[in-house]
Coordinates of N, CA, C and O in Angstrom, one line a residue:
M1 N 11.6 -5.6 -24.8 CA 10.5 -6.6 -25.1 C 9.5 -6.5 -24.0 O 9.8 -6.5 -22.8
A2 N 8.2 -6.4 -24.4 CA 7.1 -6.2 -23.5 C 6.8 -7.5 -22.8 O 6.9 -8.6 -23.4
L3 N 6.4 -7.4 -21.6 CA 6.0 -8.6 -20.8 C 4.6 -9.0 -21.2 O 3.7 -8.1 -21.2
T4 N 4.4 -10.2 -21.6 CA 3.0 -10.7 -22.0 C 2.4 -11.5 -20.8 O 3.1 -11.9 -19.9
L5 N 1.1 -11.7 -20.9 CA 0.4 -12.5 -19.9 C 1.0 -13.9 -19.9 O 1.2 -14.5 -18.8
E6 N 1.3 -14.4 -21.0 CA 1.9 -15.8 -21.1 C 3.2 -15.8 -20.3 O 3.5 -16.8 -19.6
Q7 N 4.1 -14.8 -20.6 CA 5.4 -14.8 -19.9 C 5.2 -14.5 -18.4 O 5.9 -15.1 -17.6
L8 N 4.3 -13.7 -18.0 CA 4.0 -13.4 -16.6 C 3.6 -14.7 -15.9 O 4.2 -15.0 -14.9
R9 N 2.7 -15.4 -16.5 CA 2.3 -16.7 -15.9 C 3.4 -17.7 -15.8 O 3.6 -18.4 -14.8
A10 N 4.2 -17.8 -16.9 CA 5.4 -18.7 -16.9 C 6.4 -18.3 -15.8 O 7.0 -19.2 -15.2
D11 N 6.7 -17.0 -15.7 CA 7.6 -16.6 -14.6 C 7.1 -17.0 -13.2 O 7.9 -17.5 -12.4
V12 N 5.9 -16.7 -13.0 CA 5.3 -17.1 -11.7 C 5.3 -18.6 -11.5 O 5.8 -19.1 -10.4
A13 N 4.9 -19.3 -12.5 CA 5.0 -20.8 -12.4 C 6.4 -21.3 -12.1 O 6.6 -22.2 -11.3
D14 N 7.3 -20.7 -12.7 CA 8.7 -21.1 -12.6 C 9.2 -21.0 -11.1 O 9.8 -21.9 -10.6
V15 N 8.9 -19.8 -10.5 CA 9.4 -19.7 -9.1 C 8.6 -20.5 -8.1 O 9.1 -20.8 -7.1
L16 N 7.4 -20.9 -8.6 CA 6.6 -21.8 -7.7 C 6.7 -23.3 -8.0 O 6.2 -24.1 -7.2
G17 N 7.4 -23.6 -9.0 CA 7.6 -25.0 -9.4 C 6.3 -25.6 -9.9 O 6.1 -26.8 -9.7
E18 N 5.5 -24.9 -10.6 CA 4.2 -25.3 -11.1 C 4.2 -25.3 -12.6 O 5.0 -24.6 -13.2
D19 N 3.2 -26.0 -13.2 CA 3.0 -25.8 -14.6 C 2.2 -24.5 -14.8 O 1.3 -24.2 -14.1
P20 N 2.6 -23.7 -15.8 CA 2.0 -22.4 -16.1 C 0.5 -22.5 -16.2 O -0.3 -21.7 -15.7
Q21 N 0.0 -23.6 -16.8 CA -1.5 -23.7 -17.0 C -2.2 -24.0 -15.7 O -3.4 -23.9 -15.6
A22 N -1.5 -24.4 -14.7 CA -2.1 -24.7 -13.4 C -2.3 -23.4 -12.5 O -2.8 -23.5 -11.5
I23 N -1.8 -22.3 -13.0 CA -1.9 -21.0 -12.3 C -3.1 -20.2 -12.9 O -3.0 -19.6 -13.9
P24 N -4.2 -20.2 -12.1 CA -5.3 -19.4 -12.6 C -5.1 -17.9 -12.5 O -4.3 -17.5 -11.7
L25 N -5.7 -17.2 -13.4 CA -5.5 -15.7 -13.5 C -6.0 -15.0 -12.2 O -5.5 -14.0 -11.8
D26 N -7.1 -15.6 -11.7 CA -7.8 -14.9 -10.6 C -7.5 -15.4 -9.2 O -8.1 -15.0 -8.2
E27 N -6.6 -16.4 -9.1 CA -6.4 -17.0 -7.8 C -5.3 -16.2 -7.0 O -4.4 -15.7 -7.5
N28 N -5.4 -16.2 -5.7 CA -4.4 -15.7 -4.8 C -3.2 -16.5 -4.8 O -3.2 -17.7 -4.5
L29 N -2.1 -15.9 -5.3 CA -0.9 -16.7 -5.5 C -0.2 -17.1 -4.2 O 0.6 -18.1 -4.2
V30 N -0.6 -16.5 -3.1 CA -0.1 -17.0 -1.8 C -0.5 -18.4 -1.5 O 0.2 -19.2 -0.9
D31 N -1.7 -18.7 -2.0 CA -2.3 -20.1 -1.8 C -1.5 -21.1 -2.6 O -1.6 -22.3 -2.3
Y32 N -0.7 -20.6 -3.6 CA 0.1 -21.5 -4.4 C 1.6 -21.6 -3.9 O 2.4 -22.2 -4.5
G33 N 1.8 -20.9 -2.8 CA 3.2 -20.9 -2.2 C 4.0 -19.6 -2.5 O 5.2 -19.6 -2.1
L34 N 3.4 -18.6 -3.1 CA 4.2 -17.4 -3.3 C 4.5 -16.7 -1.9 O 3.5 -16.4 -1.2
D35 N 5.7 -16.5 -1.7 CA 6.1 -15.7 -0.4 C 6.8 -14.5 -0.8 O 7.1 -14.2 -2.0
S36 N 7.2 -13.7 0.2 CA 7.8 -12.4 -0.1 C 9.1 -12.5 -0.8 O 9.5 -11.7 -1.7
V37 N 9.9 -13.5 -0.5 CA 11.2 -13.7 -1.1 C 11.0 -14.0 -2.6 O 11.7 -13.4 -3.5
R38 N 10.1 -14.9 -3.0 CA 9.8 -15.2 -4.4 C 9.3 -14.0 -5.1 O 9.6 -13.7 -6.3
L39 N 8.4 -13.2 -4.4 CA 7.8 -12.0 -5.0 C 8.9 -11.0 -5.3 O 8.9 -10.4 -6.4
M40 N 9.8 -10.8 -4.4 CA 10.9 -9.8 -4.6 C 11.8 -10.3 -5.8 O 12.2 -9.5 -6.6
A41 N 12.0 -11.6 -5.9 CA 12.8 -12.1 -7.0 C 12.1 -11.9 -8.4 O 12.7 -11.5 -9.4
L42 N 10.8 -12.1 -8.4 CA 10.0 -11.8 -9.6 C 10.1 -10.3 -10.0 O 10.4 -10.0 -11.2
A43 N 9.9 -9.5 -9.0 CA 10.0 -8.0 -9.3 C 11.3 -7.6 -9.8 O 11.4 -6.8 -10.8
A44 N 12.4 -8.2 -9.3 CA 13.7 -7.9 -9.7 C 14.0 -8.4 -11.1 O 14.6 -7.7 -12.0
A45 N 13.5 -9.6 -11.4 CA 13.6 -10.1 -12.8 C 12.9 -9.3 -13.8 O 13.4 -9.0 -14.9
W46 N 11.7 -8.8 -13.5 CA 10.9 -8.0 -14.4 C 11.6 -6.7 -14.6 O 11.5 -6.1 -15.7
R47 N 12.2 -6.1 -13.6 CA 12.9 -4.9 -13.7 C 14.1 -5.1 -14.6 O 14.4 -4.3 -15.5
R48 N 14.9 -6.2 -14.4 CA 16.1 -6.5 -15.2 C 15.7 -6.8 -16.6 O 16.3 -6.3 -17.6
D49 N 14.7 -7.6 -16.8 CA 14.5 -8.2 -18.2 C 13.5 -7.3 -19.0 O 13.6 -7.4 -20.2
H50 N 12.7 -6.5 -18.3 CA 11.7 -5.8 -19.1 C 11.6 -4.3 -18.7 O 10.8 -3.5 -19.3
G51 N 12.5 -3.8 -17.8 CA 12.5 -2.4 -17.4 C 11.3 -2.0 -16.7 O 11.0 -0.8 -16.6
I52 N 10.6 -2.9 -16.0 CA 9.4 -2.6 -15.3 C 9.7 -2.3 -13.8 O 10.3 -3.0 -13.1
E53 N 9.3 -1.1 -13.4 CA 9.5 -0.6 -12.0 C 8.1 -0.8 -11.4 O 7.1 -0.1 -11.8
V54 N 8.0 -1.6 -10.4 CA 6.8 -1.8 -9.7 C 7.1 -2.0 -8.2 O 8.1 -2.6 -7.8
A55 N 6.2 -1.4 -7.4 CA 6.5 -1.5 -5.9 C 6.1 -2.9 -5.4 O 5.0 -3.4 -5.8
F56 N 6.9 -3.4 -4.6 CA 6.6 -4.7 -3.9 C 5.3 -4.7 -3.2 O 4.5 -5.6 -3.3
A57 N 5.0 -3.6 -2.5 CA 3.7 -3.5 -1.8 C 2.5 -3.6 -2.7 O 1.5 -4.2 -2.4
D58 N 2.6 -3.0 -3.9 CA 1.5 -3.1 -4.9 C 1.2 -4.5 -5.3 O 0.1 -4.9 -5.5
L59 N 2.3 -5.3 -5.5 CA 2.2 -6.7 -5.9 C 1.6 -7.5 -4.8 O 0.8 -8.3 -5.0
A60 N 2.2 -7.2 -3.6 CA 1.8 -8.0 -2.4 C 0.3 -7.8 -2.0 O -0.4 -8.6 -1.5
E61 N -0.2 -6.6 -2.3 CA -1.6 -6.2 -1.9 C -2.6 -7.0 -2.6 O -3.6 -7.4 -2.0
Q62 N -2.4 -7.4 -3.9 CA -3.3 -8.2 -4.6 C -2.5 -9.2 -5.4 O -2.3 -9.0 -6.6
P63 N -2.2 -10.3 -4.8 CA -1.3 -11.3 -5.4 C -2.0 -12.3 -6.4 O -2.2 -13.4 -6.1
A64 N -2.5 -11.7 -7.5 CA -3.2 -12.5 -8.5 C -2.7 -12.0 -9.9 O -2.5 -10.8 -10.0
L65 N -2.6 -12.9 -10.8 CA -2.1 -12.5 -12.1 C -3.0 -11.4 -12.8 O -2.4 -10.4 -13.4
E66 N -4.3 -11.5 -12.6 CA -5.2 -10.5 -13.2 C -5.0 -9.1 -12.6 O -5.3 -8.1 -13.3
S67 N -4.6 -9.1 -11.3 CA -4.4 -7.8 -10.7 C -3.0 -7.2 -11.1 O -2.8 -6.0 -11.1
W68 N -2.0 -8.1 -11.3 CA -0.7 -7.6 -11.6 C -0.6 -7.1 -13.1 O 0.2 -6.3 -13.4
A69 N -1.4 -7.7 -14.0 CA -1.2 -7.4 -15.4 C -1.3 -5.9 -15.7 O -0.3 -5.4 -16.3
P70 N -2.3 -5.1 -15.1 CA -2.2 -3.7 -15.4 C -1.1 -3.0 -14.7 O -0.5 -2.0 -15.3
L71 N -0.7 -3.4 -13.6 CA 0.5 -2.8 -12.9 C 1.8 -2.9 -13.6 O 2.6 -2.1 -13.6
L72 N 1.9 -4.1 -14.3 CA 3.1 -4.4 -15.0 C 3.1 -4.0 -16.5 O 4.0 -4.2 -17.2
G73 N 1.9 -3.4 -17.0 CA 1.8 -3.1 -18.4 C 1.8 -4.3 -19.3 O 2.3 -4.2 -20.4
V74 N 1.2 -5.4 -18.8 CA 1.2 -6.6 -19.6 C 0.4 -6.5 -20.8 O -0.7 -5.9 -20.8
T75 N 1.0 -7.0 -21.9 CA 0.3 -7.0 -23.2 C -0.1 -8.5 -23.5 O 0.5 -9.4 -23.1
G76 N -1.2 -8.6 -24.4 CA -1.7 -9.9 -24.9 C -1.3 -11.0 -24.1 O -1.1 -12.1 -24.3

């Protein structure tokens, strides 16, 4: 099952304890409380659930949903 933008946003919101609609696509997720432990947990979940291999450093370099979407092969 492909990872969608809606699911990506929901996954991030879940680890941050936020409403998905409160997470803007272009905002730095560190400002919302994303830390390295949560980021590693997200990457592990995407690997497990969607077969997505992505480097932690690539995600950490630009911690915004709009930057992650192409790295993760996000659809619609």
